[in-house]
Short mmCIF file of C-alpha atoms in Angstrom, two decimals:
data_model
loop_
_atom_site.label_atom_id
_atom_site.label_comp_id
_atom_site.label_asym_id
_atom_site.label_seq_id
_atom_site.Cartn_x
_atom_site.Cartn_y
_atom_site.Cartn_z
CA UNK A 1 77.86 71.26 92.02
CA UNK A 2 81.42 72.55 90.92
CA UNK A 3 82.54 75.76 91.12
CA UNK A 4 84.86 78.52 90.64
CA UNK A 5 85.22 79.70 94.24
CA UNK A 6 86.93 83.74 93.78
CA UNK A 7 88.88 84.80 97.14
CA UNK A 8 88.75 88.20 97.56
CA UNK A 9 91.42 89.70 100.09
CA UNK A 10 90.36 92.70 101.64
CA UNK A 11 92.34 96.13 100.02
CA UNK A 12 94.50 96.94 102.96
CA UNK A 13 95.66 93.36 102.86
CA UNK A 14 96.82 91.06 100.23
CA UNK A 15 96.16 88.11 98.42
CA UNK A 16 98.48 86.02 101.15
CA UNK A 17 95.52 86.07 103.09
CA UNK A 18 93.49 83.82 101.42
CA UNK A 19 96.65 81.39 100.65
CA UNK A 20 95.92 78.76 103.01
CA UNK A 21 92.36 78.10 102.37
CA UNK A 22 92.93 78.31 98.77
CA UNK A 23 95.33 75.46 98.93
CA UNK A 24 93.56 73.43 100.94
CA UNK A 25 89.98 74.13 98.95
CA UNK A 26 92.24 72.75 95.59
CA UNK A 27 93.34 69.82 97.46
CA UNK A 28 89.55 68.89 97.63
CA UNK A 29 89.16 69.24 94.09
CA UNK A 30 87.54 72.54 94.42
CA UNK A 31 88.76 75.22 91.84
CA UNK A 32 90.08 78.32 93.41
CA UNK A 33 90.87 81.89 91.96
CA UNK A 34 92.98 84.52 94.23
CA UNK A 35 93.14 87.99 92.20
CA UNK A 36 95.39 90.42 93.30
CA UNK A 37 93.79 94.35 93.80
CA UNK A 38 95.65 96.55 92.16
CA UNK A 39 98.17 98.39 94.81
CA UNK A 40 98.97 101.07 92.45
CA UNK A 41 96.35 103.86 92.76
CA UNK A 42 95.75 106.53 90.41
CA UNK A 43 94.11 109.42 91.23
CA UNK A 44 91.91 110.21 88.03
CA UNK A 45 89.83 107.00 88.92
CA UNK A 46 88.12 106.07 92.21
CA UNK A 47 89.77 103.19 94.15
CA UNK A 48 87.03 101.15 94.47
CA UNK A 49 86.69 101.14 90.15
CA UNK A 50 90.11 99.78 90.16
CA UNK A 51 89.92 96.89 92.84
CA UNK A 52 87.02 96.28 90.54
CA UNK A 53 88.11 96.57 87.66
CA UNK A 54 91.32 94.51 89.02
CA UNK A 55 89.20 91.06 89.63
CA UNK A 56 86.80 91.25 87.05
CA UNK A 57 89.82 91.29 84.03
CA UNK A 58 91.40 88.14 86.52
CA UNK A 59 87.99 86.83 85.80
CA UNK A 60 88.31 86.75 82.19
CA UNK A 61 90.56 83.75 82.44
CA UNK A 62 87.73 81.48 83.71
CA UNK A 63 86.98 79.49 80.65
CA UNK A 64 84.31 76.65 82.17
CA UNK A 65 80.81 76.81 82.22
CA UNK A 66 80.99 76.62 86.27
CA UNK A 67 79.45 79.02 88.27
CA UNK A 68 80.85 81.52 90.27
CA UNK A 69 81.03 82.61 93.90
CA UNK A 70 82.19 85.46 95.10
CA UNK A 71 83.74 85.20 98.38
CA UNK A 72 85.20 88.94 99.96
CA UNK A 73 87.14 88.85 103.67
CA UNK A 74 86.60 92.38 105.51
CA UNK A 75 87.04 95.41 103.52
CA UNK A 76 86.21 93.36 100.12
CA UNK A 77 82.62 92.70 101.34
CA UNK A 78 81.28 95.61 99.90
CA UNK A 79 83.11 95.35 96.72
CA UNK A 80 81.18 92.38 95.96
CA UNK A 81 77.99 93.66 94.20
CA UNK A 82 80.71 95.69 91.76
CA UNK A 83 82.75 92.81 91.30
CA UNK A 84 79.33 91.60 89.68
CA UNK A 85 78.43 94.21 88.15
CA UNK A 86 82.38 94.26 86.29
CA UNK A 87 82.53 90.73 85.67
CA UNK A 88 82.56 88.85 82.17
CA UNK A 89 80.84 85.76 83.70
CA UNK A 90 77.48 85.63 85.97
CA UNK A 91 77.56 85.46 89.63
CA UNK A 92 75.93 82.28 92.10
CA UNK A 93 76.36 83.71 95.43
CA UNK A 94 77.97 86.35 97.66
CA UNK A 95 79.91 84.92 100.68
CA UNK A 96 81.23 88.03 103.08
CA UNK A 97 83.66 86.42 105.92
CA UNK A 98 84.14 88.57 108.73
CA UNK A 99 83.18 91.57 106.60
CA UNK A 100 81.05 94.69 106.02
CA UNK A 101 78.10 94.62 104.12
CA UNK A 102 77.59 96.98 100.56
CA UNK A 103 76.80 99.62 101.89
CA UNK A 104 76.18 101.79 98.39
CA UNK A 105 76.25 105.54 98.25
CA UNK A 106 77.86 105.49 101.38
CA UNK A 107 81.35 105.61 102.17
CA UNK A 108 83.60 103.13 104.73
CA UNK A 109 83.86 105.84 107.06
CA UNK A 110 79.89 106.81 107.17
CA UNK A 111 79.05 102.72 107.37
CA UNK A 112 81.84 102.76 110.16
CA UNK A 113 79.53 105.45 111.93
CA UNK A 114 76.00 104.10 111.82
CA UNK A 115 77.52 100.71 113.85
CA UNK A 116 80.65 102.37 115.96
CA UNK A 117 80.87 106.17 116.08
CA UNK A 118 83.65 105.95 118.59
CA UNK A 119 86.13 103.83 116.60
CA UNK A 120 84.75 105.89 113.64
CA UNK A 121 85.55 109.31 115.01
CA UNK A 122 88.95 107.91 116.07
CA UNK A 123 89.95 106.75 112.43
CA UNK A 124 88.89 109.94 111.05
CA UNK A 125 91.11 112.37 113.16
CA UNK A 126 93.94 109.57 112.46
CA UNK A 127 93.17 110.37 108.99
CA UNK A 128 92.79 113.61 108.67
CA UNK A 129 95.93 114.05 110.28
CA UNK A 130 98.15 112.97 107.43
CA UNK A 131 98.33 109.59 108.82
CA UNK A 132 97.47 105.83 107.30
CA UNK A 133 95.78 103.10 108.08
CA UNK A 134 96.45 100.35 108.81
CA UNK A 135 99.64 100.37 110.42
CA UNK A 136 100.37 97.42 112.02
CA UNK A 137 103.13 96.25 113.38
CA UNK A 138 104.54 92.53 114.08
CA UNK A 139 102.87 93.11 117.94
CA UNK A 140 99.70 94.13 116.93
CA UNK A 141 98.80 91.19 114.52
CA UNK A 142 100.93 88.44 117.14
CA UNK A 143 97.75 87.55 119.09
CA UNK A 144 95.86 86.88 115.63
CA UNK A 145 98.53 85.77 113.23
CA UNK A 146 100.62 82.48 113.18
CA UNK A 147 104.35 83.45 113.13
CA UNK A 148 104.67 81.57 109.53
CA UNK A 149 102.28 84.08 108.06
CA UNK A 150 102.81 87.02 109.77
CA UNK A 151 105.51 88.73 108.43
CA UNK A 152 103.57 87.66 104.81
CA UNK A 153 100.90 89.76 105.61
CA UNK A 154 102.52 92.45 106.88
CA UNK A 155 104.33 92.44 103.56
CA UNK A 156 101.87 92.72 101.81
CA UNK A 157 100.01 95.50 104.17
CA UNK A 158 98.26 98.28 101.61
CA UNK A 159 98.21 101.21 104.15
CA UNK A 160 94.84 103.88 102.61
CA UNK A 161 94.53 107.49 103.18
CA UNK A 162 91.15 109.62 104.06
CA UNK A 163 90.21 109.34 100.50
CA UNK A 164 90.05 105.85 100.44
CA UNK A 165 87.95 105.85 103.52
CA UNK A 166 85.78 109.03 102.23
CA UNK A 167 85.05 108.14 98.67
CA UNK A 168 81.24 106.78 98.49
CA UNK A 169 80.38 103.03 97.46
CA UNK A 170 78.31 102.44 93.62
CA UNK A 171 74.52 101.49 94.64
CA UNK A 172 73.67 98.29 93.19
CA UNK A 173 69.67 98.07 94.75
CA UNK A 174 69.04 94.38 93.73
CA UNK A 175 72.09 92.93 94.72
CA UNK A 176 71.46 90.49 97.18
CA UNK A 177 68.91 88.88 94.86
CA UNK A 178 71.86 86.88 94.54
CA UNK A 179 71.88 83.89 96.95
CA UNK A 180 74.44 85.26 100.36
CA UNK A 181 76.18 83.65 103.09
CA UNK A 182 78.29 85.08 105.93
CA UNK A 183 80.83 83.72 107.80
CA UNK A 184 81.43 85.54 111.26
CA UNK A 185 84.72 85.29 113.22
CA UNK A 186 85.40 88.43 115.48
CA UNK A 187 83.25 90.20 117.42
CA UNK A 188 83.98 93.60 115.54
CA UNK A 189 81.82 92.07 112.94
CA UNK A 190 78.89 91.58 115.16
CA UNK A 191 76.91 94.20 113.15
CA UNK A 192 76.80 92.96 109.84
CA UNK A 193 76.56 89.36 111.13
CA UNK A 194 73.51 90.19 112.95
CA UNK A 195 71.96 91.31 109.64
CA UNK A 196 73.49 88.70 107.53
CA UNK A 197 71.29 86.13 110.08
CA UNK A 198 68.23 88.61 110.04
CA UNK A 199 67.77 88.49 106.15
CA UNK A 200 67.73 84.87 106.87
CA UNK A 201 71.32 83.86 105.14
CA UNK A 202 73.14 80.92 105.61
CA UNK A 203 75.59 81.87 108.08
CA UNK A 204 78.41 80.15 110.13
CA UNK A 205 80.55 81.85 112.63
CA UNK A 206 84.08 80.83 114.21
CA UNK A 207 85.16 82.50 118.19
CA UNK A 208 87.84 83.38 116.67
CA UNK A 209 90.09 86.52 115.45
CA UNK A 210 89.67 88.65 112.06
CA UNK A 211 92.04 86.81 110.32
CA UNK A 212 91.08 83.21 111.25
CA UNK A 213 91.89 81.72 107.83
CA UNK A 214 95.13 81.90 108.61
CA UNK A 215 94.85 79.79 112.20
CA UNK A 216 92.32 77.01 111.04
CA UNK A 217 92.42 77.15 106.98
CA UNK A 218 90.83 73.74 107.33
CA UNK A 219 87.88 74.67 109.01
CA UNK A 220 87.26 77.88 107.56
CA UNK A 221 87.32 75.62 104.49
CA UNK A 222 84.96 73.29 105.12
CA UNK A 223 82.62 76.30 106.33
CA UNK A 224 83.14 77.73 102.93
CA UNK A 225 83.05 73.90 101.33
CA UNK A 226 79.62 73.37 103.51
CA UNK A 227 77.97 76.98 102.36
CA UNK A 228 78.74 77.22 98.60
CA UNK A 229 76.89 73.51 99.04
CA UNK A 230 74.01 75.29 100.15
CA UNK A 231 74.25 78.31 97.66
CA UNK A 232 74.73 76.52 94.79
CA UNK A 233 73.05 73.10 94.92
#
C-alpha cells in the first residue's frame, strides 16, 4: 500500500536528522514529509501545542487519498497521539524509533523518573540551575555521528529549559488503537522498547547508537520500508 510516511525529528534536534532516510525512502518511490517544529517558542502557549500545531498545518499540504504514518525519533514519540489529534487527515500507524512512549498527563521529566531516577535527578538540578539541555558539543556526538552530519545537527541543536521538561503531556486514552511499531537502537531506550514488544507491536531493533539514521539510513529504511508493510497492508 502507498503512503505518506511523516518524519518527525525529535524537538531538541532538527529536521537534518531524518534527511538521509528521507532521501533514500523517495528513491524507493515512497513519499516522504519532514516538518520542521517550530524553534520559536512563545510563552502564552505550551510547547508541546506548538510542535503540534507546527506538523499538523505541514500536513495540510498532503492532497492524496494515501494514508498516513506517523513516524517520531526520541523526544517526538510522545507527540505522536497530538500530532493525531491536530491533524487535517486520519492517521494509519504510530512508528516511535528509539523513543519514549506518550506518556499523557505526565511530564518528560516525571516519565524520565519512573524508568531512570538517577539520570532524572541529574537533569533536573542541571535545569534548575539556569542551565540547558542539550548541550552537546562536536566530542560528545563524535562516537554517534558521521563527520558529514555532525556539524548539521549540531546546527540545528534546539537547547530546552525546565519548562520544557516540566510542562505535562495532553492524555489521549485510546491512542494506540492505532496500529504501532517501534524501532529500538540504543540501550537508553530499553524501557519503552520492552513495552513496545510487551503490547505485542511490531518491533525491530538496531545495536546501534541514538542517532543511527544517520550511520545506516539504508537499513533503518528498509526497517521502516518492512514495518509500515506490516501496519498498513
Amino acid at each position: 500500500m502507498e503512503v505518506n510516511v511523516v518524519l518527525v525529528h525529535s524537538p531538541i534536534v532538527g529536521p537534518n536528522t531524518w534527511a538521509p532516510v528521507s532521501r533514500e525512502l523517495r528513491r524507493r518511490d515512497i513519499r516522504t514529509i519532514v516538518p520542521t517544529l517550530p524553534s520559536i517558542i512563545e510563552k502564552s502557549t505550551p510547547i508541546w501545542t506548538q510542535h503540534v500545531q507546527g506538523v499538523a498545518k505541514r500536513l495540510e499540504a498532503i492532497s492524496n487519498n494515501q494514508p498516513i504514518v506517523l513516524v517520531g525519533h526520541s523526544g517526538a514519540g510522545p507527540l505522536l497521539p497530538a500530532i493525531n489529534a491536530y491533524s487535517p487527515h486520519p492517521i494509519a500507524a504510530y512508528i516511535f524509533v528509539d523513543a519514549s512512549l506518550p506518556h499523557g498527563g505526565k511530564s518528560r521529566l516525571e516519565e524520565m523518573e519512573a524508568s531512570s531516577s538517577s539520570l532524572a535527578s541529574s537533569l533536573r538540578d542541571h535545569l534548575e540551575a539556569g542551565r540547558l539541555f542539550p548541550e552537546w558539543t562536536d566530542k560528545d556526538l563524535s562516537e554517534i555521528i558521521p563527520d558529514g552530519f555532525r556539524q548539521g545537527i549540531l546546527a540545528e541543536i534546539r537547547p530546552m529549559g525546565l519548562s520544557f521538561f516540566e510542562e505535562s503531556m495532553p492524555y489521549y486514552p485510546n491512542w494506540s488503537d492505532i496500529p504501532c511499531g517501534y524501532i529500538k537502537f540504543s540501550q537508553a531506550y530499553t524501557d519503552p522498547a520492552e513495552k513496545a514488544q510487551s503490547y505485542g507491536w511490531r518491533y525491530d531493533e538496531f545495536d546501534a547508537g541514538h542517532f543511527h539514521m544517520l550511520v545506516e539510513p539504508k537499513a533503518v529504511s528498509d526497517s521502516l520500508s518492512n514495518l509500515i508493510k506490516l501496519l498498513c497492508p
